[in-house]
Coordinates of C-alpha atoms and ligand atoms in Angstrom, one line a residue:
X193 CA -37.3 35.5 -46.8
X194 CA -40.9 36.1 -46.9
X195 CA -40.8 38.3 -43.9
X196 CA -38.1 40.7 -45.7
X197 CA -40.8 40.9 -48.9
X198 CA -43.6 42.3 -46.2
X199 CA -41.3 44.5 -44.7
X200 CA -40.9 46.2 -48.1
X201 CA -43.9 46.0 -48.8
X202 CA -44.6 48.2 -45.4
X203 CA -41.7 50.1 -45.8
X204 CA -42.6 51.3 -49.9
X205 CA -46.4 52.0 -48.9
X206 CA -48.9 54.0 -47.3
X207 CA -52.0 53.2 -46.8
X208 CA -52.7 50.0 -45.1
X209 CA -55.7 48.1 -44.2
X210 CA -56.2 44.8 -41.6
X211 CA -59.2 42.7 -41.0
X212 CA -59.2 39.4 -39.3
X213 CA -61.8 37.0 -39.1
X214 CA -65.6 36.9 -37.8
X215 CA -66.4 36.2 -34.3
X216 CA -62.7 37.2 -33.0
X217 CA -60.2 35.6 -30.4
X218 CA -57.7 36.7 -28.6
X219 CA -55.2 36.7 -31.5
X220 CA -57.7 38.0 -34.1
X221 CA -57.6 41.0 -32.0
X222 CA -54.5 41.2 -30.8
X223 CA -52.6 40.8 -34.1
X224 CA -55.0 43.2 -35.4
X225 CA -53.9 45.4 -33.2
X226 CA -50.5 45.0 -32.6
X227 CA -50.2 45.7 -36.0
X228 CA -52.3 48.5 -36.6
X229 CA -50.5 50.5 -33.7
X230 CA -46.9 49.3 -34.9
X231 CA -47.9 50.6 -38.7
X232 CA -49.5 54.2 -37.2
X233 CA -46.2 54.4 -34.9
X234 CA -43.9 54.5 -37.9
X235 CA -46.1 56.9 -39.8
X236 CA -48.6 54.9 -41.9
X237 CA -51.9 55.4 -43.0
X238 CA -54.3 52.4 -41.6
X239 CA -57.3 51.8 -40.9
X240 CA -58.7 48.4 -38.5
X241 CA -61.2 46.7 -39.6
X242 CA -63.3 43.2 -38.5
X243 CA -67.0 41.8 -39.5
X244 CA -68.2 41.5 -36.0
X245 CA -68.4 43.6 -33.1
X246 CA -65.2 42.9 -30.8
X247 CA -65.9 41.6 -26.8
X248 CA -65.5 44.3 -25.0
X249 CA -63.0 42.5 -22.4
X250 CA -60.5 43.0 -24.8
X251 CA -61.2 47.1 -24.6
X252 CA -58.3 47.8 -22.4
X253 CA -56.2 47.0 -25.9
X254 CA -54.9 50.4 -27.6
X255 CA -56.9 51.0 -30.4
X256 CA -59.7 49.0 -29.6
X257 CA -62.4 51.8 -30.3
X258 CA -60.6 52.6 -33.4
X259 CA -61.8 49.1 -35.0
X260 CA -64.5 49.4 -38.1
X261 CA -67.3 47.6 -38.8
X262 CA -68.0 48.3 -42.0
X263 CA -65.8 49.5 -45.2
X264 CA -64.9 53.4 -45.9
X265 CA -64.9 54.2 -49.4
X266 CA -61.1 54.1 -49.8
X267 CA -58.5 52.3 -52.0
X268 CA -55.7 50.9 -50.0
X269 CA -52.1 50.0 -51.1
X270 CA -52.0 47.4 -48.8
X271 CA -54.4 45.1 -47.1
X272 CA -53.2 42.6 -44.4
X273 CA -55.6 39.8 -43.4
X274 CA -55.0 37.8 -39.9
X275 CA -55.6 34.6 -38.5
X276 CA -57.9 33.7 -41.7
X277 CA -57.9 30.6 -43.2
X278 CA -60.4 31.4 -46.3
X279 CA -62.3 34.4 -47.5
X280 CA -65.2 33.2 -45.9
X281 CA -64.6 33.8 -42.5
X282 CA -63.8 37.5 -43.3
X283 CA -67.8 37.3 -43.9
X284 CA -69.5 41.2 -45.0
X285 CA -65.6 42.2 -45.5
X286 CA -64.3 40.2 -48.3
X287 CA -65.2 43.3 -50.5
X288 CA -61.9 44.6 -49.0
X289 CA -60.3 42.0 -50.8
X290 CA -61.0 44.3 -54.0
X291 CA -59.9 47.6 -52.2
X292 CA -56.6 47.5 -52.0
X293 CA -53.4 46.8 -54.7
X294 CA -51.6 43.7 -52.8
X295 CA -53.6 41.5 -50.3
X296 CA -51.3 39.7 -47.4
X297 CA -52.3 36.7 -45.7
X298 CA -50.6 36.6 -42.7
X299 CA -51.9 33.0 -40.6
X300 CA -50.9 29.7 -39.0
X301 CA -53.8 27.4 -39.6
X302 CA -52.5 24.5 -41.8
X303 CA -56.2 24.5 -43.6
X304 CA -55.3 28.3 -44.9
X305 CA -56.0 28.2 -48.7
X306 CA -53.6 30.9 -50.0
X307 CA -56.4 33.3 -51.5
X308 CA -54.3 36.3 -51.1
X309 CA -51.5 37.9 -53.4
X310 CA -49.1 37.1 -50.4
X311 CA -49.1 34.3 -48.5
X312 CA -47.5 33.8 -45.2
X313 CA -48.5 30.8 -43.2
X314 CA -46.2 29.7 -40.6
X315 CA -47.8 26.2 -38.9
X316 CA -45.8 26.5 -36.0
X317 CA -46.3 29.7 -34.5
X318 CA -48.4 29.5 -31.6
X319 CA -50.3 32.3 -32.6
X320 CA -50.6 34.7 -35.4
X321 CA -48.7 37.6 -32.7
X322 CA -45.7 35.9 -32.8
X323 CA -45.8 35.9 -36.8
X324 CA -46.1 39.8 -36.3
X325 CA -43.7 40.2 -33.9
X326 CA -41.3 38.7 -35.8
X327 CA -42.1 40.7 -38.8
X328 CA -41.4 43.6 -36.9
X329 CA -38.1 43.0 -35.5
X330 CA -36.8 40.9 -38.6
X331 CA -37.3 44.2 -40.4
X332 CA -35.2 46.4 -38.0
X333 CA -38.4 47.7 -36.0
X334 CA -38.8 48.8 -32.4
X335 CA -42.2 47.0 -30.6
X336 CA -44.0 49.5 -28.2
X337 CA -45.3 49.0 -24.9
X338 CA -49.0 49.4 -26.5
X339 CA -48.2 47.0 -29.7
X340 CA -46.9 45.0 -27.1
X341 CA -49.4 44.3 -24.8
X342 CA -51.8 43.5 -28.4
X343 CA -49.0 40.9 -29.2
X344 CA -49.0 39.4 -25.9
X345 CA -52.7 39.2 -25.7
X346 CA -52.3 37.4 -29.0
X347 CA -50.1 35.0 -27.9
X348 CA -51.1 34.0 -23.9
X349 CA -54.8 33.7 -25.5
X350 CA -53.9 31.4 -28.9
X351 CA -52.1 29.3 -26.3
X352 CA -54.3 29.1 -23.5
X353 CA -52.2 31.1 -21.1
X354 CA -49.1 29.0 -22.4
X355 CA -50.5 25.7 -21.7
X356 CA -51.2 24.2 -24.9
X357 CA -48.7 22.1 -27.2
X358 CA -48.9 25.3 -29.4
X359 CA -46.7 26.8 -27.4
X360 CA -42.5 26.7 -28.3
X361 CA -39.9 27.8 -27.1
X362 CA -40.2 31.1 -29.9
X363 CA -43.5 31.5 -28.0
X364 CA -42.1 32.1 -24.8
X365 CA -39.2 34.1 -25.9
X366 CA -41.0 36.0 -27.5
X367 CA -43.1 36.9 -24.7
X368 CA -40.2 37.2 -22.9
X369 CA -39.5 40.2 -24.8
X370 CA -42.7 41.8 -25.2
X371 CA -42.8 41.6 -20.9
X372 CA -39.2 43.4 -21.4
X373 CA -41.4 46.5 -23.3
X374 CA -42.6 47.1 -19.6
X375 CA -45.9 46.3 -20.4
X376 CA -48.3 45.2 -17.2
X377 CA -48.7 41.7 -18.1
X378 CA -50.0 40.0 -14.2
X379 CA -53.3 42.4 -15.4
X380 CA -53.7 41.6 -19.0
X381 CA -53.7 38.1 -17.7
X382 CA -56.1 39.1 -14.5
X383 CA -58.8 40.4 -17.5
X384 CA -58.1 37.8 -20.0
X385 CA -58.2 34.6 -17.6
X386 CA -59.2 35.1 -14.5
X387 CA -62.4 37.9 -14.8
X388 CA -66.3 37.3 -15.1
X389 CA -68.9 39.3 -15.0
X390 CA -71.9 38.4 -12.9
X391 CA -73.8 37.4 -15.8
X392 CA -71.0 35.0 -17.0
X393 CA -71.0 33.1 -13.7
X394 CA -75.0 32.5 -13.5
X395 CA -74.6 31.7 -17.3
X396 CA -72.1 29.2 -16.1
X397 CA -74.4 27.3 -13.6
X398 CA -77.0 27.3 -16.7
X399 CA -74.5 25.8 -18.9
X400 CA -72.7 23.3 -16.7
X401 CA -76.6 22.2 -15.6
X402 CA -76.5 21.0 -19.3
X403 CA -73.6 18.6 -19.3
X404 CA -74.3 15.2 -21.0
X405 CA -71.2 12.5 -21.3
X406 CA -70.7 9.1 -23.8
X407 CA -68.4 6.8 -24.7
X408 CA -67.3 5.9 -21.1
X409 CA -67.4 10.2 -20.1
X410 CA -64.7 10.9 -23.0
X411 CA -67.1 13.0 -24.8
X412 CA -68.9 15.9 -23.0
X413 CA -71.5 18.0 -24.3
X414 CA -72.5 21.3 -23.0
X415 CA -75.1 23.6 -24.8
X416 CA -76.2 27.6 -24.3
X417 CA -79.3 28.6 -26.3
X418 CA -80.7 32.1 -26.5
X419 CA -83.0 31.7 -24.1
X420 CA -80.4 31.0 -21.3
X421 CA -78.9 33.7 -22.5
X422 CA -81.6 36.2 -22.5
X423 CA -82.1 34.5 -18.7
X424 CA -78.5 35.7 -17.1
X425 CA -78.9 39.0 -19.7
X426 CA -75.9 37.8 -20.6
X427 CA -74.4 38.2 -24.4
X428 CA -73.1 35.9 -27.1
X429 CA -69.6 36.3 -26.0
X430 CA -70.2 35.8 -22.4
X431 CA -70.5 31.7 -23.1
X432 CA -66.8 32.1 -25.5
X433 CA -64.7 30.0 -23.6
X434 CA -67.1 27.8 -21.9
X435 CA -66.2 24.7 -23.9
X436 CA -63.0 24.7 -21.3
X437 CA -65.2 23.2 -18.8
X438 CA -66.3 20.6 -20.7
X439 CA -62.7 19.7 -22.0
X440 CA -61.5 20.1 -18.4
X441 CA -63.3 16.8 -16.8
X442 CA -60.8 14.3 -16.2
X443 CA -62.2 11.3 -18.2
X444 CA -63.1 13.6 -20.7
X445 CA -61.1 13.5 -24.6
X446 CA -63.6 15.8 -26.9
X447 CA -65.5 18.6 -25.3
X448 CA -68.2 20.2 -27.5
X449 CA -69.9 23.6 -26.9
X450 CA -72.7 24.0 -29.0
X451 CA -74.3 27.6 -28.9
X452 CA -77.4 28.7 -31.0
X453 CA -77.0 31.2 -32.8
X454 CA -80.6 31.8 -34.1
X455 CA -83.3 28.9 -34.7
X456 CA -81.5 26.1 -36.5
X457 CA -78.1 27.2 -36.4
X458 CA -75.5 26.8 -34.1
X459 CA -72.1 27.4 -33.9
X460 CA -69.6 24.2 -32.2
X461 CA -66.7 24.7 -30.3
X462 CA -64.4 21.5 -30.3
X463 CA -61.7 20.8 -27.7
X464 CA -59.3 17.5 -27.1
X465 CA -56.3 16.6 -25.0
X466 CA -54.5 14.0 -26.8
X467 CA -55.7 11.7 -29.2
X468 CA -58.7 13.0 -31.7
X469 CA -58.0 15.6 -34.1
X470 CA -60.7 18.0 -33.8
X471 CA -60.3 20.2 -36.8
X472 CA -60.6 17.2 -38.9
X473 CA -64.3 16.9 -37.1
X474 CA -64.7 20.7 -37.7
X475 CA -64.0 20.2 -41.6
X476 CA -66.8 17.7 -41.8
X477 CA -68.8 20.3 -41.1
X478 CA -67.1 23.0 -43.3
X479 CA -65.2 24.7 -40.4
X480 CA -61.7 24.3 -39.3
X481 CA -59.1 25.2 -37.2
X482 CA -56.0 23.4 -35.4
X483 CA -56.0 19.5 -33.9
X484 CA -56.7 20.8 -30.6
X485 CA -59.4 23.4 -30.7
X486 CA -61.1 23.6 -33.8
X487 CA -64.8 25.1 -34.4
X488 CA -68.0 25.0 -37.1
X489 CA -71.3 25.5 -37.7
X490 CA -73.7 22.9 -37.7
X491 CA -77.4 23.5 -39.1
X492 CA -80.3 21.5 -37.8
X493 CA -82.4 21.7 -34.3
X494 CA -80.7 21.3 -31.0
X495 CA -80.9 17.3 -30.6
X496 CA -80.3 17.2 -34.4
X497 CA -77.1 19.0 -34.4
X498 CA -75.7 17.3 -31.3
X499 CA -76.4 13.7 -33.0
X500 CA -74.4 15.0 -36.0
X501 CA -71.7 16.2 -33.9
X502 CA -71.2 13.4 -31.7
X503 CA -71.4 11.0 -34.9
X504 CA -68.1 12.1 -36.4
X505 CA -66.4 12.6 -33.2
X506 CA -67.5 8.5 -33.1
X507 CA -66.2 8.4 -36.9
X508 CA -62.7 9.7 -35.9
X509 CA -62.5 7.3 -32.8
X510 CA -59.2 6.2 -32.5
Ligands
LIG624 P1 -63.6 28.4 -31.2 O1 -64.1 27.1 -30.8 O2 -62.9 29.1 -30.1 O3 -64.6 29.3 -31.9 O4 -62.5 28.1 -32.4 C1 -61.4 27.3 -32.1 C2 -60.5 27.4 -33.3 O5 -61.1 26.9 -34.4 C3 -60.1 28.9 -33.6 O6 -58.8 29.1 -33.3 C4 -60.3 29.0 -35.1 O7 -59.0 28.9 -35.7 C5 -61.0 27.7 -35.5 N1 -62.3 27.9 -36.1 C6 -63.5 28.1 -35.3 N2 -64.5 28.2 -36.1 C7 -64.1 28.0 -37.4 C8 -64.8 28.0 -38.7 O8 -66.0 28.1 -38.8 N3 -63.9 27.9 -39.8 C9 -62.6 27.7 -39.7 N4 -61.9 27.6 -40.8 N5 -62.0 27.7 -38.5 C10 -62.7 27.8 -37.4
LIG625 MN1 -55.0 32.1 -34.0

C-alpha cells in the first residue's frame, strides 16, 4: 500500500522538506505541521516551508515560528508537498521541486494533477491531517500531544468544525484519537472558531454592509477591498472566513466573497449547501477546490469581476 512505500521512504531517509500551498488553511498548516513535528520527533532532518506568511491565529501550533519563507540552499532527500493540487499554488517555492531526490504529493482534492514522483491522493479524507495521521500509525508510529493538536487543527478546520459532508466516520475517529493524546482541544476550537479580534468584527459590519442577493436570494455577494481594510487596520487574513456569512443566509445556495487583492485582482471564495458544484465554477476561472468550498482568482475591476462570477454560477444552475 501506498502508505507503507512513504513510510519507507521516511524510515530510509534524512533530510526532509514540506511546503503546502499559498495563502494557507487550517489543514495547509496543520498537516504541515503535524508532520514536521512527527518527522523531528523520530530524529529527522526537516525543514517547514510555505510561500506566504502564515495567520498568526494559528501561532499557538508547535512549530509555527519554525516555518520558512523562502528556500535555504540545501539538497533534500525528501520533499513532501500538502494539500496542493498543482505546482502553481506552491507559487515562489516550486524551485523546491528541484531540491530534493523524491517529491511526495500528499492531497485530497480530486483536481490534483500528480506532478510529483509520488502520488498520494485520497478523495475521501476530510482533510489532508487525516491522510497524515494515518501515515503515521499505519507505519507503526506514536502521534504526540503537539503533532496532535497540528492534526486536529487540520481536520476540525477542512471540515468546518465537523459540519461539512467531508466529514466520515474515519474523520471522527480519528479525532477521537488525537483528543485521546490529551491534547486541549475545547481551546484549539475556542481560537480556531469562536475568536476575533476587534478589527475582524468592525471589518465584519463593513463587509456584511456590502451584501447583494439574486436569483430569488440563492446567490449572495459580499466584497472587502483594501480600502475597508486599511479602515478597521485590519489585515488580509482578518476577512478569511467571511464568505460563511454569506453561505449562512437561509435562502441562500452560492455565497461569494470576493477580496481585492491589489487593483484589478481579486481573489473569490465560493461556498454552497446542496446543489451547485462550486469547484467546477472555481475551474472556469483557473482555480479549484472541492464541490463545496472551492476558490480562484478573478481579474478585472470590482463590478467586472462580480459579473463574471455571478455568470457561471448562472451557467451551472441546476
Ligand atoms: P478558500 O475560499 O477558503 O480560499 O478556498 C476554498 C477551497 O478551495 C480550499 O480548500 C482550496 O482547496 C480551494 N482553492 C481555493 N483557491 C484555489 C485556487 O486558486 N486553486 C485551486 N486549485 N484551489 C483553490
Ligand atoms: Mn485541505
Amino acid at each position: 500500500m501506498i502508505l507503507n512505500k512513504i513510510g519507507n521512504i521516511i524510515k530510509q531517509n534524512n533530510d526532509f522538506a514540506i511546503v503546502s500551498h499559498l495563502l494557507p488553511d487550517g489543514d495547509a498548516i496543520g498537516s504541515t505541521l503535524g508532520l514536521y513535528n512527527f518527522l523531528n520527533e523520530i530524529g529527522k532532518e526537516v525543514d517547514a516551508y510555505n510561500p506566504d506568511k502564515l495567520p498568526l491565529k494559528f501561532d499557538f501550533l508547535p512549530g509555527f515560528s519554525d516555518v520558512k519563507n523562502t528556500l535555504i540552499d540545501k539538497h533534500y532527500d525528501c520533499i513532501f508537498v500538502l494539500d496542493c493540487s498543482d505546482k502553481e499554488r506552491l507559487g515562489h517555492l516550486v524551485e523546491l521541486l528541484n531540491k530534493a531526490d523524491v517529491v511526495v504529493n500528499i492531497d485530497h482534492h480530486i483536481s490534483n494533477d500528480l506532478f510529483a514522483d509520488v502520488n498520494y491522493v485520497d478523495t475521501n479524507a476530510g482533510a489532508v491531517g487525516e491522510i497524515i495521521y494515518n501515515l503515521i500509525r499505519i507505519n507503526g508510529f506514536e502521534i504526540s500531544q503537539k503533532t496532535a493538536m497540528c492534526l486536529y487543527t487540520s481536520i476540525v478546520t477542512d471540515t468546518g468544525g465537523f459540519k461539512y459532508s467531508n466529514t466520515t466516520s474515519m474523520t471522527l475517529n480519528i479525532a477521537g484519537d488525537l483528543i485521546n493524546t490529551g491534547i486541549d482541544f475545547p481551546e484549539i476550537n475556542r481560537i480556531l472558531f469562536d475568536t476575533l479580534t476587534v478589527q475582524q468584527v468592525k471589518l465584519l459590519s463593513k463587509v456584511t454592509s456590502t451584501l447583494e442577493l439574486y436569483k430569488d436570494n440563492s446567490i449572495a455577494v459580499i466584497y472587502v477591498t483594501k480600502d475597508m481594510l486599511e479602515e478597521c487596520g485590519a489585515n488580509e487574513n482578518d476577512a478569511s472566513e467571511m464568505v460563511n456569512y454569506a453561505r449562512d443566509i437561509d435562502t441562500v445556495e452560492v455565497g461569494v466573497f470576493i477580496k481585492e487583492v491589489e487593483k484589478g485582482k481579486y481573489r473569490v471564495s465560493l461556498r454552497s449547501k446542496n446543489k451547485i458544484d462550486v469547484r467546477m465554477i472555481a475551474e472556469k476561472f483557473n482555480g479549484g477546490g472541492h464541490i463545496r468550498a472551492a476558490g480562484c482568482t478573478v481579474f478585472g475591476d470590482l463590478d467586472e469581476v462580480k459579473n463574471k462570477v455571478l455568470n457561471e454560477i448562472l451557467n451551472h444552475w441546476k
